[in-house]
């Protein structure tokens, strides 16, 4: 007598769903840094003019490290934009910087030349990709809160 061996039906193996904690944490940091950026954007002028005028040079670039941290966490959280606008912005930024280096080279020595053109690059191109990150990270409730605080601050 032969025994009938009952086998389980074959189902394809599906690994357990894994929540990417690092990505969610990075997006949470980006959201918090965006709020810090808006607070600095709103209050930076009054800080430079009335509260801490002796530190106005430092406060002029206080948002730059926040933006760079937003970009770093956005890359880690895979929300940094990779669209045609950002790519063309990067190409225009690099070309503009190279042209300004060539044009200003007869008038400035090397160190002031790099500082002046770097400040111009920062002013014109550094903060522009942030709008795409804001669109991906902030939700409807965040925008309502932001609008509420801007309205309260405008009074």
Coordinates of C-alpha atoms in Angstrom, one line a residue:
X1 CA 0.0 0.0 0.0
X2 CA 1.2 3.4 -0.9
X3 CA 0.6 6.3 1.2
X4 CA -0.7 9.5 -0.5
X5 CA 1.6 12.4 0.4
X6 CA -0.3 15.6 0.6
X7 CA 1.7 18.6 -0.3
X8 CA 0.9 22.2 0.3
X9 CA 0.1 24.1 -2.9
X10 CA 3.0 26.1 -4.2
X11 CA 2.7 29.8 -3.8
X12 CA 5.3 32.3 -4.8
X13 CA 7.4 33.5 -1.9
X14 CA 6.6 37.0 -0.9
X15 CA 9.0 38.7 1.5
X16 CA 7.4 40.4 4.4
X17 CA 6.5 44.0 3.8
X18 CA 9.2 46.3 5.2
X19 CA 8.6 49.8 6.2
X20 CA 11.5 51.9 5.4
X21 CA 12.0 53.6 8.8
X22 CA 15.0 55.6 7.6
X23 CA 13.1 57.1 4.7
X24 CA 10.1 58.1 7.0
X25 CA 12.5 59.6 9.5
X26 CA 14.3 61.6 6.8
X27 CA 11.0 63.0 5.5
X28 CA 10.1 63.9 9.1
X29 CA 13.4 65.8 9.4
X30 CA 12.8 67.5 6.1
X31 CA 9.3 68.6 7.2
X32 CA 10.8 70.1 10.5
X33 CA 13.6 71.8 8.6
X34 CA 11.1 73.3 6.2
X35 CA 9.3 74.8 9.1
X36 CA 12.6 76.2 10.5
X37 CA 13.3 77.6 7.1
X38 CA 10.0 79.5 7.0
X39 CA 10.5 80.8 10.5
X40 CA 13.9 82.1 9.5
X41 CA 12.5 83.5 6.2
X42 CA 9.9 85.5 8.1
X43 CA 12.0 86.7 11.0
X44 CA 15.5 87.0 9.5
X45 CA 15.0 90.6 8.3
X46 CA 13.8 91.8 11.7
X47 CA 16.6 90.0 13.4
X48 CA 19.2 91.5 11.1
X49 CA 17.7 95.0 11.4
X50 CA 16.5 95.5 14.9
X51 CA 17.4 92.6 17.3
X52 CA 20.9 91.6 16.3
X53 CA 22.3 94.3 14.0
X54 CA 25.9 93.4 15.0
X55 CA 25.4 89.9 13.5
X56 CA 23.7 91.0 10.3
X57 CA 26.4 89.6 8.0
X58 CA 26.1 86.1 9.6
X59 CA 22.3 86.3 9.6
X60 CA 22.3 87.0 5.9
X61 CA 23.3 83.4 5.2
X62 CA 21.7 81.7 8.2
X63 CA 19.1 79.9 5.9
X64 CA 21.8 78.3 3.7
X65 CA 22.8 75.5 6.2
X66 CA 19.2 74.8 6.7
X67 CA 18.6 74.5 3.0
X68 CA 21.6 72.2 2.6
X69 CA 20.4 70.0 5.4
X70 CA 17.0 69.9 3.8
X71 CA 18.6 68.8 0.5
X72 CA 20.7 66.1 2.3
X73 CA 17.7 64.6 4.1
X74 CA 15.6 64.9 0.9
X75 CA 18.2 62.9 -1.0
X76 CA 18.2 60.3 1.9
X77 CA 14.5 60.2 2.0
X78 CA 14.3 59.9 -1.9
X79 CA 12.1 63.1 -2.2
X80 CA 14.7 65.3 -3.9
X81 CA 13.3 66.2 -7.3
X82 CA 14.9 64.8 -10.4
X83 CA 12.9 66.5 -13.0
X84 CA 13.7 68.6 -16.1
X85 CA 13.4 71.9 -14.1
X86 CA 16.0 71.0 -11.5
X87 CA 18.4 69.5 -14.1
X88 CA 18.1 72.6 -16.3
X89 CA 18.5 74.8 -13.2
X90 CA 21.7 73.0 -12.3
X91 CA 23.0 73.4 -15.8
X92 CA 22.2 77.1 -15.9
X93 CA 23.7 77.6 -12.5
X94 CA 27.0 75.9 -13.4
X95 CA 27.2 77.8 -16.8
X96 CA 26.4 81.1 -15.1
X97 CA 29.1 80.5 -12.5
X98 CA 31.7 79.6 -15.2
X99 CA 30.7 82.7 -17.3
X100 CA 31.0 85.0 -14.3
X101 CA 34.4 83.5 -13.4
X102 CA 35.6 84.3 -16.9
X103 CA 34.1 87.8 -17.1
X104 CA 35.3 88.9 -13.6
X105 CA 38.7 87.2 -13.9
X106 CA 40.6 90.4 -15.2
X107 CA 39.2 92.5 -12.3
X108 CA 39.6 90.3 -9.3
X109 CA 42.2 88.1 -7.8
X110 CA 41.4 84.4 -7.2
X111 CA 40.0 84.5 -3.7
X112 CA 37.6 87.5 -4.1
X113 CA 36.6 86.1 -7.5
X114 CA 35.5 82.7 -6.0
X115 CA 33.8 84.4 -3.0
X116 CA 31.9 86.9 -5.2
X117 CA 30.7 84.3 -7.8
X118 CA 29.9 81.8 -5.0
X119 CA 27.7 84.4 -3.3
X120 CA 26.0 85.1 -6.5
X121 CA 25.4 81.4 -7.2
X122 CA 24.0 81.0 -3.7
X123 CA 21.7 84.0 -4.1
X124 CA 20.4 83.0 -7.5
X125 CA 20.3 79.2 -7.6
X126 CA 20.7 77.5 -4.1
X127 CA 17.1 77.9 -2.8
X128 CA 15.2 77.2 -6.0
X129 CA 14.9 73.4 -5.9
X130 CA 13.4 73.8 -2.4
X131 CA 10.0 74.5 -3.9
X132 CA 9.8 71.1 -5.4
X133 CA 10.7 69.4 -2.1
X134 CA 8.1 71.5 -0.3
X135 CA 5.5 70.2 -2.8
X136 CA 6.4 66.6 -2.1
X137 CA 6.8 66.7 1.7
X138 CA 4.2 69.1 3.0
X139 CA 0.6 67.9 3.1
X140 CA -2.7 69.9 3.2
X141 CA -2.7 70.3 6.9
X142 CA 0.8 71.7 6.9
X143 CA -0.1 74.3 4.3
X144 CA -3.2 75.3 6.3
X145 CA -1.0 75.8 9.4
X146 CA 1.6 77.7 7.4
X147 CA -1.1 80.0 5.9
X148 CA -2.6 80.6 9.4
X149 CA 0.8 81.6 10.8
X150 CA 1.6 83.9 7.9
X151 CA -1.8 85.6 8.3
X152 CA -1.2 86.0 12.1
X153 CA 2.3 87.3 11.5
X154 CA 1.1 89.8 8.9
X155 CA -1.1 91.6 11.5

